[in-house]
CSV table of C-alpha atoms in Angstrom, one decimal:
chain,number,residue,atom,x,y,z
P,179,MET,CA,37.8,-11.9,18.8
P,180,SER,CA,36.5,-8.3,18.2
P,181,ILE,CA,33.1,-6.9,19.0
P,182,SER,CA,31.8,-4.3,16.6
P,183,ASN,CA,30.6,-1.0,18.2
P,184,ALA,CA,28.7,1.4,16.0
P,185,GLY,CA,28.6,4.4,18.3
P,186,SER,CA,25.8,6.4,20.0
P,187,GLN,CA,23.8,7.1,16.8
P,188,GLY,CA,23.6,3.5,15.7
P,189,SER,CA,25.0,2.0,12.6
P,190,SER,CA,24.4,3.2,9.1
P,191,ILE,CA,22.2,0.2,8.5
P,192,TYR,CA,20.1,1.1,11.5
P,193,GLN,CA,19.8,4.7,10.3
P,194,ARG,CA,18.7,3.4,6.9
P,195,ILE,CA,15.9,1.4,8.5
P,196,GLU,CA,14.8,4.4,10.5
P,197,GLN,CA,14.7,6.6,7.4
P,198,PHE,CA,12.6,4.0,5.6
P,199,LYS,CA,10.2,3.5,8.5
P,200,HIS,CA,9.5,7.2,8.6
P,201,ARG,CA,9.6,8.0,4.9
P,202,ASP,CA,5.7,8.0,4.7
P,203,ASP,CA,5.0,9.9,7.8
P,204,ARG,CA,2.3,12.5,7.2
P,205,GLY,CA,0.2,15.2,8.8
P,206,GLY,CA,0.9,17.7,11.6
P,207,ASP,CA,3.8,20.0,10.8
P,208,ILE,CA,5.4,17.6,8.3
P,209,GLN,CA,6.4,18.9,4.9
P,210,HIS,CA,7.7,17.0,1.9
P,211,ASN,CA,9.5,18.8,-0.8
P,212,GLY,CA,8.4,22.1,0.7
P,213,MET,CA,4.7,21.2,0.5
P,214,GLN,CA,2.5,20.7,3.6
P,215,SER,CA,1.5,17.1,4.3
P,216,LYS,CA,-2.0,16.1,5.4
P,217,SER,CA,-3.0,13.2,7.6
P,218,THR,CA,-5.2,10.4,6.1
P,219,ASP,CA,-8.2,11.8,7.9
P,220,ASP,CA,-7.7,15.3,6.5
P,221,ALA,CA,-7.1,13.9,3.0
P,222,VAL,CA,-10.4,12.0,3.3
P,223,LYS,CA,-12.2,15.2,4.2
P,224,ARG,CA,-10.9,16.8,1.0
P,225,LEU,CA,-12.2,13.9,-1.1
P,226,TRP,CA,-15.7,14.2,0.5
P,227,ARG,CA,-15.9,18.0,0.5
P,228,ASN,CA,-18.4,18.4,-2.4
P,229,SER,CA,-20.8,15.4,-2.0
P,230,PRO,CA,-22.6,13.4,0.7
P,231,GLY,CA,-22.3,10.3,-1.4
P,232,TRP,CA,-25.2,7.8,-1.7
P,233,SER,CA,-27.7,7.1,1.1
P,234,ASP,CA,-28.4,3.8,2.8
P,235,LYS,CA,-32.2,4.2,2.3
P,236,ASN,CA,-33.2,0.9,3.8
P,237,GLY,CA,-30.8,1.2,6.8
P,238,ASP,CA,-29.3,-2.3,6.3
P,239,GLY,CA,-25.7,-1.1,6.5
P,240,ARG,CA,-25.1,-1.8,2.9
P,241,TYR,CA,-25.3,0.5,-0.2
P,242,ASP,CA,-27.0,-1.4,-3.0
P,243,LEU,CA,-26.4,0.4,-6.4
P,244,THR,CA,-27.2,-0.6,-9.9
P,245,TYR,CA,-25.4,0.4,-13.1
P,246,GLU,CA,-25.9,0.0,-16.8
P,247,PHE,CA,-24.0,0.6,-20.0
P,248,ARG,CA,-25.8,3.2,-22.1
P,249,ALA,CA,-26.5,2.3,-25.8
P,250,PRO,CA,-26.0,5.0,-28.5
P,251,PRO,CA,-29.0,6.7,-30.0
P,252,GLU,CA,-31.2,4.2,-32.0
P,253,LYS,CA,-30.5,6.0,-35.3
P,254,GLN,CA,-27.1,4.4,-35.8
P,255,GLU,CA,-26.8,6.0,-39.3
P,256,ASN,CA,-26.5,9.3,-37.4
P,257,LYS,CA,-24.2,8.8,-34.5
P,258,ASN,CA,-23.8,12.5,-34.4
P,259,THR,CA,-27.2,12.9,-32.9
P,260,ARG,CA,-27.0,15.6,-30.2
P,261,GLN,CA,-28.1,14.7,-26.7
P,262,PHE,CA,-26.9,15.5,-23.2
P,263,GLY,CA,-24.7,18.3,-24.6
P,264,LYS,CA,-22.7,15.7,-26.5
P,265,THR,CA,-22.3,14.1,-29.9
P,266,GLY,CA,-20.5,11.2,-31.5
P,267,PHE,CA,-21.9,8.4,-29.4
P,268,THR,CA,-20.4,4.9,-29.7
P,269,PRO,CA,-21.3,1.5,-28.2
P,270,ILE,CA,-19.4,0.2,-25.2
P,271,LEU,CA,-17.7,-3.0,-26.3
P,272,GLU,CA,-16.9,-6.1,-24.1
P,273,ASN,CA,-13.4,-5.1,-23.1
P,274,GLN,CA,-14.4,-1.8,-21.7
P,275,ARG,CA,-17.4,-3.5,-20.0
P,276,ASN,CA,-15.2,-6.1,-18.3
P,277,GLN,CA,-12.6,-3.5,-17.2
P,278,THR,CA,-15.5,-1.4,-15.7
P,279,ARG,CA,-16.8,-4.4,-13.8
P,280,ARG,CA,-13.3,-5.0,-12.4
P,281,SER,CA,-13.1,-1.3,-11.3
P,282,LEU,CA,-16.5,-1.6,-9.6
P,283,GLN,CA,-15.4,-4.8,-8.0
P,284,SER,CA,-12.3,-3.1,-6.5
P,285,ILE,CA,-14.6,-0.6,-4.8
P,286,GLU,CA,-16.8,-3.4,-3.5
P,287,ASP,CA,-13.7,-5.0,-2.1
P,288,VAL,CA,-12.9,-2.1,0.3
P,289,ALA,CA,-16.4,-0.9,1.3
P,290,ASN,CA,-19.9,-2.1,2.1
P,291,VAL,CA,-21.2,-1.4,-1.4
P,292,THR,CA,-22.7,-3.8,-4.0
P,293,PHE,CA,-23.1,-3.1,-7.7
P,294,THR,CA,-25.7,-4.9,-9.7
P,295,GLU,CA,-25.6,-4.7,-13.5
P,296,GLY,CA,-28.9,-3.8,-15.1
P,297,SER,CA,-31.7,-1.3,-15.1
P,298,LYS,CA,-32.6,0.7,-12.0
P,299,THR,CA,-35.0,-1.1,-9.7
P,300,ALA,CA,-37.2,-0.1,-6.7
P,301,ASP,CA,-34.4,-1.4,-4.4
P,302,SER,CA,-31.7,0.6,-6.0
P,303,GLU,CA,-30.1,3.1,-3.6
P,304,GLY,CA,-28.3,4.7,-6.5
P,305,HIS,CA,-28.0,4.2,-10.2
P,306,ILE,CA,-25.0,4.8,-12.5
P,307,LYS,CA,-25.4,5.2,-16.3
P,308,ILE,CA,-22.1,4.7,-18.3
P,309,GLY,CA,-21.7,5.9,-21.9
P,310,ASN,CA,-19.2,6.8,-24.6
P,311,TYR,CA,-19.2,9.9,-26.7
P,312,GLY,CA,-16.9,11.9,-29.0
P,313,GLN,CA,-17.3,15.6,-28.5
P,314,MET,CA,-19.0,18.2,-26.2
P,315,ILE,CA,-21.4,20.8,-27.6
P,316,ASP,CA,-21.1,24.4,-26.3
P,317,THR,CA,-24.1,26.7,-25.7
P,318,LYS,CA,-23.9,28.0,-29.3
P,319,GLY,CA,-24.1,24.4,-30.7
P,320,HIS,CA,-20.4,24.2,-31.6
P,321,PRO,CA,-18.6,20.9,-30.9
P,322,TYR,CA,-15.3,20.9,-28.9
P,323,LYS,CA,-13.0,18.3,-27.5
P,324,GLY,CA,-14.6,15.8,-25.1
P,325,PHE,CA,-13.2,14.7,-21.8
P,326,PRO,CA,-14.1,11.9,-19.3
P,327,HIS,CA,-16.4,13.2,-16.6
P,328,SER,CA,-19.0,12.3,-14.1
P,329,SER,CA,-21.4,14.2,-11.8
P,330,LEU,CA,-21.4,13.8,-8.0
P,331,PRO,CA,-24.3,12.4,-6.1
P,332,THR,CA,-26.4,15.0,-4.3
P,333,LYS,CA,-28.8,14.4,-1.4
P,334,ASN,CA,-31.8,13.6,-3.4
P,335,GLN,CA,-30.2,12.4,-6.6
P,336,ALA,CA,-31.2,9.0,-7.9
P,337,ASP,CA,-29.1,8.7,-11.1
P,338,ILE,CA,-25.5,9.6,-12.1
P,339,GLU,CA,-24.1,10.0,-15.6
P,340,VAL,CA,-20.5,8.8,-16.3
P,341,TRP,CA,-19.1,9.6,-19.7
P,342,PHE,CA,-15.9,8.4,-21.5
P,343,VAL,CA,-14.4,9.6,-24.7
P,344,ASP,CA,-14.2,7.2,-27.7
P,345,THR,CA,-12.9,8.7,-30.9
P,346,LYS,CA,-10.4,7.7,-33.6
P,347,THR,CA,-7.6,9.4,-31.8
P,348,GLU,CA,-8.7,8.7,-28.2
P,349,LYS,CA,-9.1,5.0,-27.4
P,350,SER,CA,-7.6,4.8,-23.9
P,351,VAL,CA,-10.8,3.7,-22.1
P,352,PRO,CA,-12.1,1.4,-24.8
P,353,LEU,CA,-8.7,-0.3,-24.7
P,354,ALA,CA,-8.4,-0.3,-21.0
P,355,ALA,CA,-6.2,-2.9,-19.3
P,356,PRO,CA,-4.6,-3.4,-15.9
P,357,GLY,CA,-2.1,-0.7,-15.2
P,358,ASN,CA,-2.9,1.6,-18.1
P,359,ALA,CA,-4.5,5.0,-18.4
P,360,GLY,CA,-7.8,3.6,-19.5
P,361,ARG,CA,-8.4,1.4,-16.5
P,362,HIS,CA,-7.2,4.2,-14.2
P,363,THR,CA,-9.6,6.6,-15.8
P,364,ILE,CA,-12.6,4.2,-15.3
P,365,THR,CA,-11.8,3.9,-11.7
P,366,HIS,CA,-11.3,7.6,-11.3
P,367,GLU,CA,-14.7,8.5,-12.9
P,368,ILE,CA,-16.6,5.9,-10.9
P,369,GLY,CA,-15.0,7.5,-7.9
P,370,HIS,CA,-16.8,10.7,-8.8
P,371,ALA,CA,-20.0,8.8,-9.3
P,372,MET,CA,-19.6,7.5,-5.7
P,373,GLY,CA,-19.1,11.0,-4.4
P,374,LEU,CA,-15.3,11.5,-4.3
P,375,SER,CA,-13.9,14.8,-5.5
P,376,HIS,CA,-10.4,15.6,-6.7
P,377,PRO,CA,-8.1,16.3,-3.7
P,378,GLY,CA,-7.2,19.7,-5.2
P,379,GLY,CA,-9.2,22.5,-6.8
P,380,TYR,CA,-8.4,21.6,-10.4
P,381,ASN,CA,-10.8,20.0,-13.0
P,382,GLY,CA,-10.7,18.6,-16.5
P,383,ASP,CA,-13.0,21.2,-18.1
P,384,GLY,CA,-10.1,23.6,-18.7
P,385,LYS,CA,-11.5,26.2,-16.2
P,386,ASN,CA,-9.4,25.2,-13.2
P,387,LYS,CA,-6.2,23.8,-14.5
P,388,LEU,CA,-3.6,21.8,-12.5
P,389,ASP,CA,-1.1,24.2,-11.1
P,390,LYS,CA,0.6,24.7,-7.7
P,391,SER,CA,-2.2,27.1,-6.5
P,392,ASN,CA,-4.8,24.3,-7.0
P,393,VAL,CA,-2.8,21.5,-5.3
P,394,SER,CA,-4.1,20.9,-1.8
P,395,HIS,CA,-1.3,19.0,-0.1
P,396,HIS,CA,1.7,16.8,-0.7
P,397,GLU,CA,-0.3,13.6,-0.8
P,398,ASP,CA,-2.5,15.2,-3.5
P,399,SER,CA,-0.8,12.8,-5.9
P,400,GLN,CA,-1.6,9.5,-7.7
P,401,SER,CA,0.8,7.9,-5.2
P,402,HIS,CA,-2.0,8.3,-2.6
P,403,SER,CA,-5.2,8.9,-4.6
P,404,GLY,CA,-6.4,7.8,-8.0
P,405,MET,CA,-8.7,10.9,-7.8
P,406,SER,CA,-5.6,13.2,-8.1
P,407,TYR,CA,-4.5,14.8,-11.4
P,408,ARG,CA,-0.9,15.0,-10.2
P,409,GLY,CA,1.4,12.1,-11.2
P,410,GLU,CA,3.1,10.1,-8.5
P,411,ARG,CA,6.6,11.7,-9.1
P,412,THR,CA,6.0,14.5,-6.6
P,413,GLY,CA,8.3,12.8,-4.0
P,414,TYR,CA,10.3,9.6,-4.1
P,415,SER,CA,7.6,7.6,-5.9
P,416,ASN,CA,8.1,6.4,-9.5
P,417,HIS,CA,5.7,4.0,-11.1
P,418,GLY,CA,7.5,3.8,-14.3
P,419,GLY,CA,4.5,4.8,-16.5
P,420,PHE,CA,2.2,2.3,-14.9
P,421,ARG,CA,-1.1,3.5,-13.3
P,422,SER,CA,-3.3,2.4,-10.5
P,423,SER,CA,-6.2,0.2,-11.5
P,424,ALA,CA,-8.1,0.4,-8.2
P,425,PRO,CA,-8.5,2.7,-5.3
P,426,GLN,CA,-5.3,4.0,-3.7
P,427,LEU,CA,-4.6,4.5,0.0
P,428,ASP,CA,-6.6,7.7,0.6
P,429,ASP,CA,-9.4,6.5,-1.7
P,430,ILE,CA,-9.8,3.3,0.3
P,431,ALA,CA,-9.9,5.4,3.5
P,432,ALA,CA,-12.5,7.7,2.0
P,433,TYR,CA,-14.8,4.9,0.8
P,434,GLN,CA,-14.6,3.2,4.2
P,435,GLU,CA,-15.3,6.5,6.0
P,436,LYS,CA,-18.6,6.9,4.2
P,437,TYR,CA,-19.7,3.4,3.3
P,438,GLY,CA,-17.9,1.3,6.0
P,439,PRO,CA,-15.1,-1.2,5.6
P,440,ASN,CA,-15.7,-4.6,4.0
P,441,PHE,CA,-14.1,-7.1,6.3
P,442,GLU,CA,-15.3,-10.0,4.2
P,443,THR,CA,-12.7,-9.2,1.6
P,444,ARG,CA,-9.8,-11.6,1.6
P,445,LYS,CA,-10.5,-12.6,5.2
P,446,GLY,CA,-8.6,-15.9,4.8
P,447,ASP,CA,-4.9,-16.4,4.2
P,448,THR,CA,-4.0,-14.3,1.2
P,449,THR,CA,-0.9,-13.9,-1.0
P,450,TYR,CA,-0.3,-10.8,-3.0
P,451,GLY,CA,2.2,-10.4,-5.9
P,452,PHE,CA,3.7,-13.7,-7.1
P,453,ASN,CA,1.6,-16.9,-6.4
P,454,SER,CA,-1.4,-14.6,-5.7
P,455,ASN,CA,-4.7,-16.1,-4.7
P,456,THR,CA,-6.6,-12.8,-4.8
P,457,ASP,CA,-8.3,-13.3,-8.1
P,458,ARG,CA,-7.7,-9.7,-8.8
P,459,ASP,CA,-5.5,-8.6,-11.8
P,460,PHE,CA,-4.1,-5.5,-10.1
P,461,LEU,CA,-2.9,-7.6,-7.1
P,462,THR,CA,-1.3,-10.4,-9.1
P,463,VAL,CA,2.2,-10.7,-10.6
P,464,LYS,CA,3.0,-13.6,-12.9
P,465,THR,CA,6.4,-13.0,-14.3
P,466,PRO,CA,9.5,-10.9,-13.2
P,467,GLU,CA,8.7,-8.5,-16.1
P,468,ASP,CA,5.2,-7.8,-14.7
P,469,LYS,CA,4.7,-4.6,-12.6
P,470,ILE,CA,2.3,-3.9,-9.8
P,471,VAL,CA,0.9,-0.5,-8.7
P,472,ALA,CA,-1.7,-1.1,-5.9
P,473,ALA,CA,-2.9,-0.4,-2.5
P,474,ILE,CA,-3.8,-3.4,-0.4
P,475,TRP,CA,-6.9,-3.8,1.7
P,476,ASP,CA,-7.3,-7.1,3.6
P,477,GLY,CA,-10.0,-8.3,5.9
P,478,GLY,CA,-8.1,-10.9,8.0
P,479,GLY,CA,-6.2,-14.2,7.9
P,480,ASN,CA,-2.4,-14.7,7.7
P,481,ASP,CA,-1.3,-12.9,4.7
P,482,THR,CA,1.9,-12.5,2.6
P,483,LEU,CA,3.5,-10.1,0.2
P,484,ASP,CA,5.4,-12.3,-2.2
P,485,PHE,CA,8.0,-10.4,-4.4
P,486,SER,CA,10.3,-13.4,-4.5
P,487,SER,CA,10.9,-13.6,-8.3
P,488,TYR,CA,11.9,-9.9,-8.8
P,489,GLU,CA,15.6,-9.5,-9.4
P,490,GLN,CA,16.0,-5.8,-8.4
P,491,ASN,CA,16.9,-4.5,-5.0
P,492,GLN,CA,13.7,-3.9,-3.1
P,493,GLN,CA,12.4,-2.1,0.0
P,494,ILE,CA,9.4,-3.8,1.5
P,495,SER,CA,7.2,-2.5,4.4
P,496,LEU,CA,4.4,-4.3,6.2
P,497,ARG,CA,3.4,-1.2,8.2
P,498,GLU,CA,0.0,0.2,7.4
P,499,GLN,CA,-0.2,3.4,5.4
P,500,THR,CA,3.3,2.9,4.0
P,501,PHE,CA,4.6,2.0,0.6
P,502,SER,CA,7.1,-0.6,-0.7
P,503,ASP,CA,9.5,-0.3,-3.6
P,504,VAL,CA,9.2,-3.5,-5.6
P,505,GLY,CA,10.0,-4.8,-9.1
P,506,GLY,CA,12.2,-1.8,-10.0
P,507,LEU,CA,9.5,0.8,-9.2
P,508,LYS,CA,9.3,3.1,-6.1
P,509,GLY,CA,6.4,3.6,-3.8
P,510,ASN,CA,4.2,1.3,-5.9
P,511,VAL,CA,2.6,-1.0,-3.3
P,512,GLY,CA,0.8,0.5,-0.3
P,513,ILE,CA,-1.0,-1.1,2.7
P,514,ALA,CA,-4.2,0.6,3.6
P,515,LYS,CA,-5.1,2.0,7.0
P,516,GLY,CA,-6.4,-0.8,9.2
P,517,ALA,CA,-5.0,-3.6,7.1
P,518,VAL,CA,-2.6,-6.1,8.6
P,519,ILE,CA,-0.2,-8.2,6.4
P,520,GLU,CA,1.9,-10.6,8.4
P,521,ASN,CA,4.5,-11.9,6.1
P,522,ALA,CA,6.9,-10.8,3.3
P,523,LYS,CA,9.2,-12.5,0.8
P,524,GLY,CA,12.0,-10.6,-0.8
P,525,GLY,CA,13.6,-11.4,-4.1
P,526,LYS,CA,16.9,-12.1,-5.7
P,527,GLY,CA,18.4,-8.6,-5.0
P,528,ASN,CA,19.7,-6.9,-1.8
P,529,ASP,CA,16.4,-6.3,-0.1
P,530,LEU,CA,15.4,-4.3,3.0
P,531,ILE,CA,12.3,-5.7,4.8
P,532,VAL,CA,10.5,-4.0,7.7
P,533,GLY,CA,7.8,-5.9,9.6
P,534,ASN,CA,5.0,-4.6,11.9
P,535,ASP,CA,3.7,-5.4,15.4
P,536,ALA,CA,2.1,-8.7,14.3
P,537,ASN,CA,3.9,-12.0,14.4
P,538,ASN,CA,5.8,-11.8,11.1
P,539,THR,CA,7.6,-14.3,8.9
P,540,LEU,CA,10.1,-12.3,6.8
P,541,GLU,CA,12.2,-14.0,4.2
P,542,GLY,CA,15.1,-12.1,2.5
P,543,GLY,CA,15.7,-14.5,-0.4
P,544,ASP,CA,18.9,-14.2,-2.3
P,545,GLY,CA,21.2,-11.3,-1.9
P,546,ASP,CA,22.6,-9.3,1.1
P,547,ASP,CA,19.4,-8.5,2.9
P,548,VAL,CA,18.5,-6.2,5.8
P,549,ILE,CA,15.6,-7.4,7.9
P,550,HIS,CA,13.8,-5.6,10.8
P,551,GLY,CA,10.9,-7.4,12.3
P,552,GLY,CA,9.7,-4.9,14.9
P,553,ARG,CA,7.5,-6.3,17.8
P,554,GLY,CA,5.9,-9.7,17.8
P,555,TRP,CA,7.1,-13.3,17.7
P,556,ASP,CA,8.9,-13.0,14.4
P,557,LYS,CA,10.5,-15.7,12.3
P,558,LEU,CA,13.4,-14.3,10.2
P,559,TRP,CA,15.0,-16.0,7.3
P,560,GLY,CA,18.0,-14.2,5.7
P,561,GLY,CA,18.4,-16.6,2.8
P,562,LYS,CA,21.6,-16.6,0.7
P,563,GLY,CA,24.0,-13.8,1.0
P,564,ALA,CA,25.4,-11.8,4.0
P,565,ASP,CA,22.3,-10.7,5.9
P,566,THR,CA,21.8,-8.2,8.7
P,567,PHE,CA,19.0,-8.5,11.3
P,568,VAL,CA,18.4,-5.1,12.8
P,569,TYR,CA,16.8,-4.1,16.2
P,570,GLY,CA,16.0,-0.6,17.4
P,571,SER,CA,14.3,-1.2,20.7
P,572,PRO,CA,14.4,-3.8,23.5
P,573,THR,CA,10.8,-4.5,22.8
P,574,ASP,CA,11.5,-5.6,19.3
P,575,SER,CA,12.4,-9.0,20.7
P,576,SER,CA,11.7,-9.8,24.4
P,577,MET,CA,9.7,-12.1,26.5
P,578,PHE,CA,7.1,-9.3,27.0
P,579,ASN,CA,6.6,-8.6,23.3
P,580,GLY,CA,7.7,-11.7,21.5
P,581,VAL,CA,11.1,-13.3,21.0
P,582,ASP,CA,12.3,-13.4,17.4
P,583,THR,CA,13.8,-16.6,15.9
P,584,ILE,CA,16.5,-16.2,13.2
P,585,THR,CA,16.3,-19.5,11.4
P,586,ASP,CA,19.4,-19.6,9.1
P,587,PHE,CA,22.1,-17.5,10.7
P,588,GLU,CA,25.6,-18.1,9.3
P,589,SER,CA,28.3,-17.0,11.8
P,590,GLY,CA,31.1,-15.0,10.3
P,591,LYS,CA,28.9,-13.8,7.4
P,592,ASP,CA,25.5,-12.6,8.9
P,593,LYS,CA,25.1,-9.9,11.6
P,594,ILE,CA,22.8,-9.0,14.4
P,595,ASP,CA,22.7,-5.2,14.7
P,596,VAL,CA,21.4,-3.9,18.0
P,597,SER,CA,23.2,-0.6,17.7
P,598,GLY,CA,20.0,1.4,17.4
P,599,ILE,CA,18.7,0.3,20.8
P,600,ARG,CA,21.0,2.6,22.6
P,601,THR,CA,19.4,5.6,20.8
P,602,VAL,CA,16.1,4.6,22.4
P,603,THR,CA,17.3,3.7,25.9
P,604,GLY,CA,19.9,6.5,26.2
P,605,GLY,CA,22.1,3.9,27.8
P,606,LYS,CA,25.8,3.6,27.9
P,607,PRO,CA,27.7,1.2,25.7
P,608,ILE,CA,26.9,-2.4,26.2
P,609,ARG,CA,29.5,-4.8,27.5
P,610,LEU,CA,29.0,-8.1,25.7
P,611,ASN,CA,30.7,-11.1,27.3
P,612,GLU,CA,33.4,-12.2,24.9
P,613,SER,CA,32.8,-15.9,25.7
P,614,VAL,CA,29.8,-17.9,24.7
P,615,LEU,CA,28.2,-19.4,27.8
P,616,GLU,CA,26.4,-22.7,28.0
P,617,GLN,CA,22.7,-22.6,28.2
P,618,GLY,CA,21.5,-23.0,31.8
P,619,MET,CA,24.4,-21.1,33.4
P,620,GLY,CA,21.9,-18.4,34.5
P,621,HIS,CA,20.7,-15.2,33.0
P,622,GLY,CA,21.7,-12.9,35.9
P,623,LEU,CA,22.8,-10.0,33.7
P,624,ILE,CA,23.4,-6.6,35.3
P,625,ALA,CA,22.4,-3.4,33.5
P,626,GLY,CA,24.5,-2.7,30.5
P,627,GLU,CA,25.6,-6.3,30.1
P,628,GLY,CA,25.0,-8.8,27.4
P,629,ALA,CA,25.8,-12.4,26.8
P,630,ILE,CA,25.4,-15.3,24.3
P,631,TYR,CA,24.1,-18.6,25.6
P,632,TYR,CA,24.5,-21.7,23.5
P,633,ASP,CA,22.6,-25.1,23.7
P,634,PRO,CA,24.7,-27.6,21.8
P,635,LYS,CA,22.0,-30.3,21.9
P,636,GLU,CA,19.5,-28.0,20.1
P,637,ASN,CA,22.2,-26.1,18.2
P,638,VAL,CA,20.4,-22.9,19.4
P,639,SER,CA,22.0,-19.6,20.6
P,640,THR,CA,20.3,-17.0,22.6
P,641,LEU,CA,21.5,-13.4,22.7
P,642,MET,CA,20.4,-11.5,25.8
P,643,ILE,CA,21.1,-7.9,26.8
P,644,ASN,CA,20.0,-6.0,29.9
P,645,TYR,CA,19.4,-2.4,29.0
P,646,GLY,CA,18.7,-1.4,32.6
P,647,ALA,CA,15.8,-0.4,34.7
P,648,GLY,CA,12.6,0.5,32.9
P,649,HIS,CA,13.5,-1.6,29.8
P,650,ALA,CA,12.7,-5.2,28.9
P,651,THR,CA,15.6,-7.5,28.6
P,652,PHE,CA,16.4,-8.0,25.0
P,653,GLU,CA,16.4,-11.6,23.8
P,654,VAL,CA,16.7,-13.2,20.4
P,655,GLU,CA,17.0,-16.9,19.5
P,656,VAL,CA,19.3,-18.0,16.7
P,657,ARG,CA,19.4,-21.4,15.0
P,658,GLY,CA,23.1,-22.1,15.0
P,659,GLN,CA,26.1,-21.0,17.0
P,660,LEU,CA,26.3,-17.2,17.4
P,661,GLN,CA,29.7,-15.6,18.2
P,662,PRO,CA,30.2,-12.1,19.9
P,663,SER,CA,31.9,-10.9,16.7
P,664,ASP,CA,28.5,-11.4,14.9
P,665,VAL,CA,26.9,-8.7,17.0
P,666,VAL,CA,27.0,-5.0,16.2
P,667,LEU,CA,26.6,-3.0,19.4
């Protein structure tokens, strides 16, 4: 019986886990693709640099705004009536109205803001007017190509104008739908109406174009902010032509910095992806052909990322401020700062799943999966295939921080990889007893020694390793009979 030893740097699978865990590190001296990274807090400052946002005039801790859809000029026979420096006004039809309501709802979900449709009232702490037009009019009265735009709230401003383009050749906003450019544009412009700027110094008026000199930082990208003009393909992300329909990671942090987080949102047990109970189109996947591009904010409960019906190889992370690669896309699902998601379900491919410090239930599904629970009392299911359960610290599974349970281990096919723990403890190679000991024989392991204990009545094995003074004794429970050859040291 041979015991596998991966060496002092840990196995290639452990190294892959570590690379994935640190893929989204940001701030400080970190650079990505030669561009300086900014922390979430610094990115939020960029988004708020040009506006104070709306004021909580009555001091109740909520921001109560009203909004209305602007009708075209009354003389419909002359839609080219010139007002507001514009011409070519059109009515806002029901699809655009519904998509706008959903965008507003997605902002309500993350912050202490309420939007009420209708005219401005005495209680309104801000009012947003939304209209469609065709062309801009310059100072000489000449028409030129229109573009979506919104003003930013100022200290004493009571009304904001949001304008979208609706012409024969530009119908993206009137035809808005989840994941397309129209819905993304609606959410972007409403972001301006709430006070958010572009992360960089560019604009849509043609005066400050998007180029490298106007890009603020690496995360100035639609991977992190729907307020950015830069597409997501500035690093590893690839959303396959799909766009975010709601606030992204940095947008959520920005809304919460100014307006406060909404902890009432999805405070019960919530499932995202397949079998979703969110009642949000951008957080719901119904078929394996559907795609999802979203950042998740969650107020509490015991929650699950369910990507079980996807057939592609996936990388799923439950760590806040990180992204998962699901459904054939890359970097397309993020978890917002402060949100805790406890559980994840992989799909039919060879998935890599990383948990967080909560008590996680991680299910690999079909395929040869790699699962890393982190701290907490985790329940790990490999599913079909040859699965590897990876540990990188004694505290990943111990009596002090929570003992993991591997529920469906198949000896001779699955592996427990503890090779990365030595890179943390700086210890010498572990000596694992080559005989399986009966439960109850005592756990008097000396430093640098490990053993497997088996309880035949319960059909439960326990792997224990003593990494020496200053480190918790590593311990993991396995349903089934574990053999020394199943352990990668």
